[in-house]
């Protein structure tokens, strides 16, 4: 799993400058189907994010009350589920859709991926790939920064503009 995910993270095309939203857009274009990012007031014991794959589109649902950095990681984690093919699993979890997303019917939704237990192999794989993608993005943005100070580069990755003294 480590080698496969390392290769995937090293060979995939990343947007520059990097943002999770731009990666979602590029993946949707490459797959030829929309991926919509939705925000919802998810709270424990619900997961912080989840992937809903329907016949029409894929939806990444992200908790509303979180930081920019955590939101980025949630998006990358759910993107990793798509990249790993976890959206093509048997639809055994469709019955939980009305509880998590009252606006979606169980018949309409093919699969729901949203876990709270990181011991599951698919969750470990998605978490690893998300971390490897972010690691590569940080490294590439830092190496191609064109003289932008490190604190400003770091802030841009999490959606924060940092004032740099001159």
Tab-separated table of C-alpha atoms in Angstrom:
chain	number	residue	atom	x	y	z
A	1	UNK	CA	0.000	0.000	0.000
A	2	UNK	CA	2.827	2.399	0.892
A	3	UNK	CA	4.645	1.932	-2.437
A	4	UNK	CA	1.474	2.156	-4.525
A	5	UNK	CA	0.375	5.371	-2.800
A	6	UNK	CA	3.868	6.853	-2.964
A	7	UNK	CA	3.945	6.272	-6.729
A	8	UNK	CA	0.460	7.742	-7.117
A	9	UNK	CA	1.364	10.867	-5.129
A	10	UNK	CA	4.651	11.308	-7.041
A	11	UNK	CA	3.203	10.909	-10.528
A	12	UNK	CA	-0.094	12.781	-10.303
A	13	UNK	CA	-0.318	16.281	-11.714
A	14	UNK	CA	-0.781	18.849	-8.975
A	15	UNK	CA	-2.046	22.395	-9.485
A	16	UNK	CA	0.487	25.161	-8.850
A	17	UNK	CA	0.188	26.949	-6.609
A	18	UNK	CA	-1.404	24.069	-4.783
A	19	UNK	CA	-4.915	24.124	-3.362
A	20	UNK	CA	-7.168	21.209	-2.505
A	21	UNK	CA	-10.064	22.888	-4.326
A	22	UNK	CA	-8.009	23.183	-7.535
A	23	UNK	CA	-7.070	19.504	-7.225
A	24	UNK	CA	-10.761	18.600	-6.874
A	25	UNK	CA	-11.556	20.589	-10.041
A	26	UNK	CA	-8.732	18.924	-11.991
A	27	UNK	CA	-9.814	15.462	-10.841
A	28	UNK	CA	-13.423	16.134	-11.846
A	29	UNK	CA	-12.272	17.201	-15.296
A	30	UNK	CA	-10.023	14.154	-15.658
A	31	UNK	CA	-12.799	11.786	-14.570
A	32	UNK	CA	-15.387	13.497	-16.769
A	33	UNK	CA	-17.928	13.888	-13.968
A	34	UNK	CA	-18.617	16.695	-11.524
A	35	UNK	CA	-17.280	16.702	-7.991
A	36	UNK	CA	-19.099	19.174	-5.780
A	37	UNK	CA	-17.821	20.342	-2.410
A	38	UNK	CA	-20.585	20.803	0.154
A	39	UNK	CA	-20.362	22.123	3.677
A	40	UNK	CA	-22.557	20.711	6.430
A	41	UNK	CA	-22.748	21.067	10.208
A	42	UNK	CA	-21.326	17.613	10.917
A	43	UNK	CA	-20.561	16.847	14.549
A	44	UNK	CA	-19.453	13.835	16.564
A	45	UNK	CA	-20.072	10.971	16.153
A	46	UNK	CA	-20.397	11.840	12.447
A	47	UNK	CA	-17.174	11.979	10.433
A	48	UNK	CA	-15.537	15.341	9.586
A	49	UNK	CA	-15.971	14.606	5.907
A	50	UNK	CA	-17.445	12.043	3.616
A	51	UNK	CA	-17.726	11.128	-0.016
A	52	UNK	CA	-21.095	10.527	-1.639
A	53	UNK	CA	-21.010	9.051	-5.143
A	54	UNK	CA	-24.246	9.290	-7.100
A	55	UNK	CA	-25.200	8.506	-10.666
A	56	UNK	CA	-24.880	12.195	-11.583
A	57	UNK	CA	-21.903	13.448	-9.560
A	58	UNK	CA	-19.601	12.920	-6.622
A	59	UNK	CA	-20.073	15.044	-3.531
A	60	UNK	CA	-17.436	15.754	-0.927
A	61	UNK	CA	-19.124	16.834	2.284
A	62	UNK	CA	-16.923	18.734	4.706
A	63	UNK	CA	-17.743	19.847	8.222
A	64	UNK	CA	-18.598	23.535	8.441
A	65	UNK	CA	-16.839	24.259	11.724
A	66	UNK	CA	-13.173	23.661	11.051
A	67	UNK	CA	-9.930	25.416	10.194
A	68	UNK	CA	-8.645	26.002	6.664
A	69	UNK	CA	-5.850	23.468	7.216
A	70	UNK	CA	-8.246	20.794	8.474
A	71	UNK	CA	-10.648	21.488	5.585
A	72	UNK	CA	-7.771	21.016	3.144
A	73	UNK	CA	-6.882	17.675	4.701
A	74	UNK	CA	-10.521	16.534	4.672
A	75	UNK	CA	-10.786	17.386	0.960
A	76	UNK	CA	-7.533	15.554	0.184
A	77	UNK	CA	-8.664	12.528	2.193
A	78	UNK	CA	-11.929	12.299	0.245
A	79	UNK	CA	-10.083	12.879	-3.062
A	80	UNK	CA	-7.793	10.013	-2.073
A	81	UNK	CA	-10.854	7.764	-1.727
A	82	UNK	CA	-11.708	8.586	-5.355
A	83	UNK	CA	-8.133	8.087	-6.546
A	84	UNK	CA	-7.958	4.708	-4.793
A	85	UNK	CA	-11.241	3.570	-6.337
A	86	UNK	CA	-13.068	3.327	-3.023
A	87	UNK	CA	-16.143	4.880	-4.654
A	88	UNK	CA	-16.579	1.665	-6.641
A	89	UNK	CA	-17.276	-0.504	-3.611
A	90	UNK	CA	-20.513	-2.403	-3.011
A	91	UNK	CA	-23.313	-0.042	-1.956
A	92	UNK	CA	-23.846	-1.754	1.401
A	93	UNK	CA	-23.800	1.541	3.280
A	94	UNK	CA	-26.510	3.319	1.278
A	95	UNK	CA	-28.993	2.715	4.109
A	96	UNK	CA	-27.121	5.236	6.300
A	97	UNK	CA	-27.542	8.052	3.756
A	98	UNK	CA	-30.836	9.429	5.126
A	99	UNK	CA	-29.247	9.784	8.573
A	100	UNK	CA	-26.160	11.633	7.332
A	101	UNK	CA	-27.705	13.547	4.417
A	102	UNK	CA	-31.460	13.897	4.778
A	103	UNK	CA	-31.774	15.526	1.330
A	104	UNK	CA	-30.473	12.451	-0.529
A	105	UNK	CA	-32.565	9.321	-1.047
A	106	UNK	CA	-30.931	5.930	-0.507
A	107	UNK	CA	-32.027	4.874	-4.016
A	108	UNK	CA	-30.280	7.874	-5.570
A	109	UNK	CA	-26.981	7.333	-3.788
A	110	UNK	CA	-24.753	4.497	-4.980
A	111	UNK	CA	-22.133	4.727	-2.268
A	112	UNK	CA	-21.316	6.683	0.831
A	113	UNK	CA	-17.784	6.781	2.126
A	114	UNK	CA	-17.461	8.371	5.527
A	115	UNK	CA	-15.786	6.596	8.385
A	116	UNK	CA	-14.857	7.471	11.909
A	117	UNK	CA	-12.604	4.438	12.466
A	118	UNK	CA	-9.113	4.783	11.005
A	119	UNK	CA	-8.336	1.093	11.523
A	120	UNK	CA	-10.236	0.233	8.334
A	121	UNK	CA	-7.840	-0.424	5.422
A	122	UNK	CA	-9.613	1.991	3.066
A	123	UNK	CA	-9.367	4.778	5.631
A	124	UNK	CA	-5.685	4.088	6.216
A	125	UNK	CA	-5.033	4.124	2.482
A	126	UNK	CA	-6.942	7.394	1.965
A	127	UNK	CA	-5.201	9.011	4.930
A	128	UNK	CA	-1.775	7.952	3.671
A	129	UNK	CA	-2.385	9.171	0.119
A	130	UNK	CA	-3.810	12.499	1.354
A	131	UNK	CA	-0.722	13.029	3.509
A	132	UNK	CA	1.645	12.131	0.658
A	133	UNK	CA	-0.135	14.510	-1.736
A	134	UNK	CA	0.097	17.359	0.766
A	135	UNK	CA	3.749	16.582	1.514
A	136	UNK	CA	4.592	16.743	-2.190
A	137	UNK	CA	2.566	19.945	-2.652
A	138	UNK	CA	4.385	21.621	0.243
A	139	UNK	CA	7.756	20.545	-1.107
A	140	UNK	CA	7.022	21.697	-4.663
A	141	UNK	CA	5.486	25.000	-3.626
A	142	UNK	CA	8.532	25.651	-1.433
A	143	UNK	CA	11.035	24.800	-4.172
A	144	UNK	CA	9.230	26.843	-6.820
A	145	UNK	CA	8.450	29.786	-4.578
A	146	UNK	CA	10.307	32.385	-6.636
A	147	UNK	CA	11.691	34.131	-3.572
A	148	UNK	CA	8.484	34.210	-1.561
A	149	UNK	CA	9.378	34.057	2.154
A	150	UNK	CA	8.744	30.655	3.829
A	151	UNK	CA	6.144	32.030	6.275
A	152	UNK	CA	4.109	33.489	3.400
A	153	UNK	CA	4.289	30.213	1.431
A	154	UNK	CA	3.117	28.230	4.456
A	155	UNK	CA	0.227	30.591	5.036
A	156	UNK	CA	-0.908	30.348	1.431
A	157	UNK	CA	-1.208	26.576	1.736
A	158	UNK	CA	-3.731	26.919	4.552
A	159	UNK	CA	-5.550	29.951	3.184
A	160	UNK	CA	-3.929	32.566	5.411
A	161	UNK	CA	-2.115	35.634	4.179
A	162	UNK	CA	0.841	36.426	6.394
A	163	UNK	CA	2.225	39.940	6.659
A	164	UNK	CA	5.970	39.783	6.199
A	165	UNK	CA	8.051	42.624	7.640
A	166	UNK	CA	10.278	44.285	5.056
